[in-house]
mmCIF file of C-alpha atoms in Angstrom:
data_model
loop_
_atom_site.group_PDB
_atom_site.id
_atom_site.type_symbol
_atom_site.label_atom_id
_atom_site.label_comp_id
_atom_site.label_asym_id
_atom_site.label_seq_id
_atom_site.Cartn_x
_atom_site.Cartn_y
_atom_site.Cartn_z
ATOM 1 C CA LYS Q 1 -4.784 16.038 10.383
ATOM 2 C CA SER Q 2 -8.398 14.531 11.446
ATOM 3 C CA VAL Q 3 -7.784 10.478 11.300
ATOM 4 C CA PHE Q 4 -10.584 7.993 11.864
ATOM 5 C CA ASN Q 5 -9.545 4.165 11.463
ATOM 6 C CA LEU Q 6 -11.978 1.445 11.311
ATOM 7 C CA LEU Q 7 -10.498 -1.874 11.833
ATOM 8 C CA PRO Q 8 -11.905 -5.636 12.090
ATOM 9 C CA PRO Q 9 -12.307 -7.131 15.274
ATOM 10 C CA ASN Q 10 -8.980 -8.676 16.710
ATOM 11 C CA SER Q 11 -6.773 -6.495 14.516
ATOM 12 C CA PRO Q 12 -4.818 -4.045 16.927
ATOM 13 C CA HIS Q 13 -3.511 -1.747 13.995
ATOM 14 C CA LYS Q 14 -3.491 -1.556 10.198
ATOM 15 C CA GLY Q 15 -0.791 -4.192 9.786
ATOM 16 C CA ALA Q 16 -2.568 -6.818 11.210
ATOM 17 C CA ALA Q 17 -5.817 -5.922 9.542
ATOM 18 C CA VAL Q 18 -3.991 -6.233 6.203
ATOM 19 C CA LEU Q 19 -2.483 -9.820 7.047
ATOM 20 C CA ASP Q 20 -6.037 -10.712 8.091
ATOM 21 C CA LEU Q 21 -7.369 -9.553 4.886
ATOM 22 C CA MET Q 22 -4.625 -11.178 2.600
ATOM 23 C CA GLN Q 23 -5.064 -14.495 4.635
ATOM 24 C CA LYS Q 24 -8.970 -14.637 4.352
ATOM 25 C CA SER Q 25 -8.912 -13.009 0.651
ATOM 26 C CA ASN Q 26 -5.803 -15.747 -0.368
ATOM 27 C CA LEU Q 27 -3.959 -12.935 -1.545
ATOM 28 C CA LYS Q 28 -0.143 -13.301 -2.217
ATOM 29 C CA HIS Q 29 0.214 -9.672 -3.410
ATOM 30 C CA ILE Q 30 -0.718 -6.407 -2.435
ATOM 31 C CA MET Q 31 -0.481 -2.682 -2.923
ATOM 32 C CA TYR Q 32 -1.112 -0.197 0.178
ATOM 33 C CA ILE Q 33 -0.992 3.632 -0.255
ATOM 34 C CA GLY Q 34 -0.953 5.822 3.048
ATOM 35 C CA ASP Q 35 -0.069 8.868 4.638
ATOM 36 C CA ASP Q 36 -0.721 8.512 8.136
ATOM 37 C CA ASP Q 37 1.648 7.210 11.045
ATOM 38 C CA THR Q 38 -0.697 4.778 11.505
ATOM 39 C CA ASP Q 39 0.062 3.381 8.152
ATOM 40 C CA GLU Q 40 3.574 2.493 9.202
ATOM 41 C CA ASP Q 41 2.362 -0.706 10.671
ATOM 42 C CA VAL Q 42 1.268 -1.834 7.411
ATOM 43 C CA PHE Q 43 4.899 -0.449 5.831
ATOM 44 C CA ALA Q 44 7.068 -2.432 8.206
ATOM 45 C CA LEU Q 45 5.207 -5.713 7.427
ATOM 46 C CA PRO Q 46 7.915 -8.334 6.617
ATOM 47 C CA TYR Q 47 7.256 -9.462 3.504
ATOM 48 C CA LYS Q 48 9.521 -11.023 0.609
ATOM 49 C CA ALA Q 49 10.309 -8.444 -2.216
ATOM 50 C CA GLY Q 50 7.384 -8.289 -4.673
ATOM 51 C CA GLN Q 51 4.524 -9.605 -2.026
ATOM 52 C CA LEU Q 52 3.827 -6.139 -0.786
ATOM 53 C CA MET Q 53 4.315 -2.734 -2.647
ATOM 54 C CA SER Q 54 3.800 0.015 0.231
ATOM 55 C CA ILE Q 55 3.755 3.565 -0.910
ATOM 56 C CA ARG Q 56 3.602 6.690 1.677
ATOM 57 C CA VAL Q 57 2.332 9.737 0.433
ATOM 58 C CA GLY Q 58 4.720 12.484 1.525
ATOM 59 C CA LYS Q 59 8.457 11.661 2.131
ATOM 60 C CA LYS Q 60 9.305 10.742 5.610
ATOM 61 C CA GLN Q 61 12.951 9.893 6.308
ATOM 62 C CA THR Q 62 11.737 7.375 8.973
ATOM 63 C CA SER Q 63 9.370 5.503 7.039
ATOM 64 C CA LYS Q 64 9.465 1.885 6.103
ATOM 65 C CA ALA Q 65 7.278 2.411 3.086
ATOM 66 C CA ASN Q 66 9.151 0.951 0.164
ATOM 67 C CA TYR Q 67 8.346 3.869 -2.297
ATOM 68 C CA TYR Q 68 6.772 7.864 -1.725
ATOM 69 C CA VAL Q 69 4.761 10.072 -3.873
ATOM 70 C CA GLU Q 70 5.301 13.667 -2.924
ATOM 71 C CA HIS Q 71 1.280 14.568 -3.069
ATOM 72 C CA GLN Q 72 -1.972 13.032 -3.094
ATOM 73 C CA SER Q 73 -2.437 14.085 -6.377
ATOM 74 C CA GLN Q 74 0.193 11.753 -8.143
ATOM 75 C CA ILE Q 75 -1.888 8.499 -6.995
ATOM 76 C CA ASN Q 76 -4.219 8.545 -9.705
ATOM 77 C CA LYS Q 77 -1.469 8.908 -12.298
ATOM 78 C CA LEU Q 78 0.326 6.037 -10.402
ATOM 79 C CA LEU Q 79 -2.577 4.045 -10.460
ATOM 80 C CA LYS Q 80 -3.384 4.747 -14.398
ATOM 81 C CA THR Q 81 0.526 3.748 -15.154
ATOM 82 C CA ILE Q 82 0.280 0.911 -13.378
ATOM 83 C CA ILE Q 83 -3.340 -0.397 -14.949
ATOM 84 C CA GLN Q 84 -1.820 0.532 -18.571
ATOM 85 C CA PHE Q 85 1.313 -1.703 -17.309
ATOM 86 C CA HIS Q 86 -0.697 -4.325 -16.683
ATOM 87 C CA ARG Q 87 -2.785 -4.313 -20.073
ATOM 88 C CA THR Q 88 0.259 -4.443 -22.152
ATOM 89 C CA GLN Q 89 1.886 -7.258 -20.553
ATOM 90 C CA LYS Q 90 -1.766 -8.992 -20.942
ATOM 91 C CA GLU Q 91 -1.322 -8.393 -24.504
ATOM 92 C CA LYS Q 92 1.901 -10.182 -25.238
#
């Protein structure tokens, strides 16, 4: 893997960057998808159920992600399913 991480100033890792983004954007919920070891900083964030949906691409026994998908190609299907579910809920 060739990985290049861009982080805002004063964010030592992706977890801190996500917390900063949530605070600055006034977000109460976030979905984060990642496939790299550096994403584990986000997966390990101490959130209550429902605040952080973390998804790892590729199963890893030691991952702190809430969920995983086997392959990157499954992400589009997952996002389409979530969007469709959201639209269905709005119609009710």
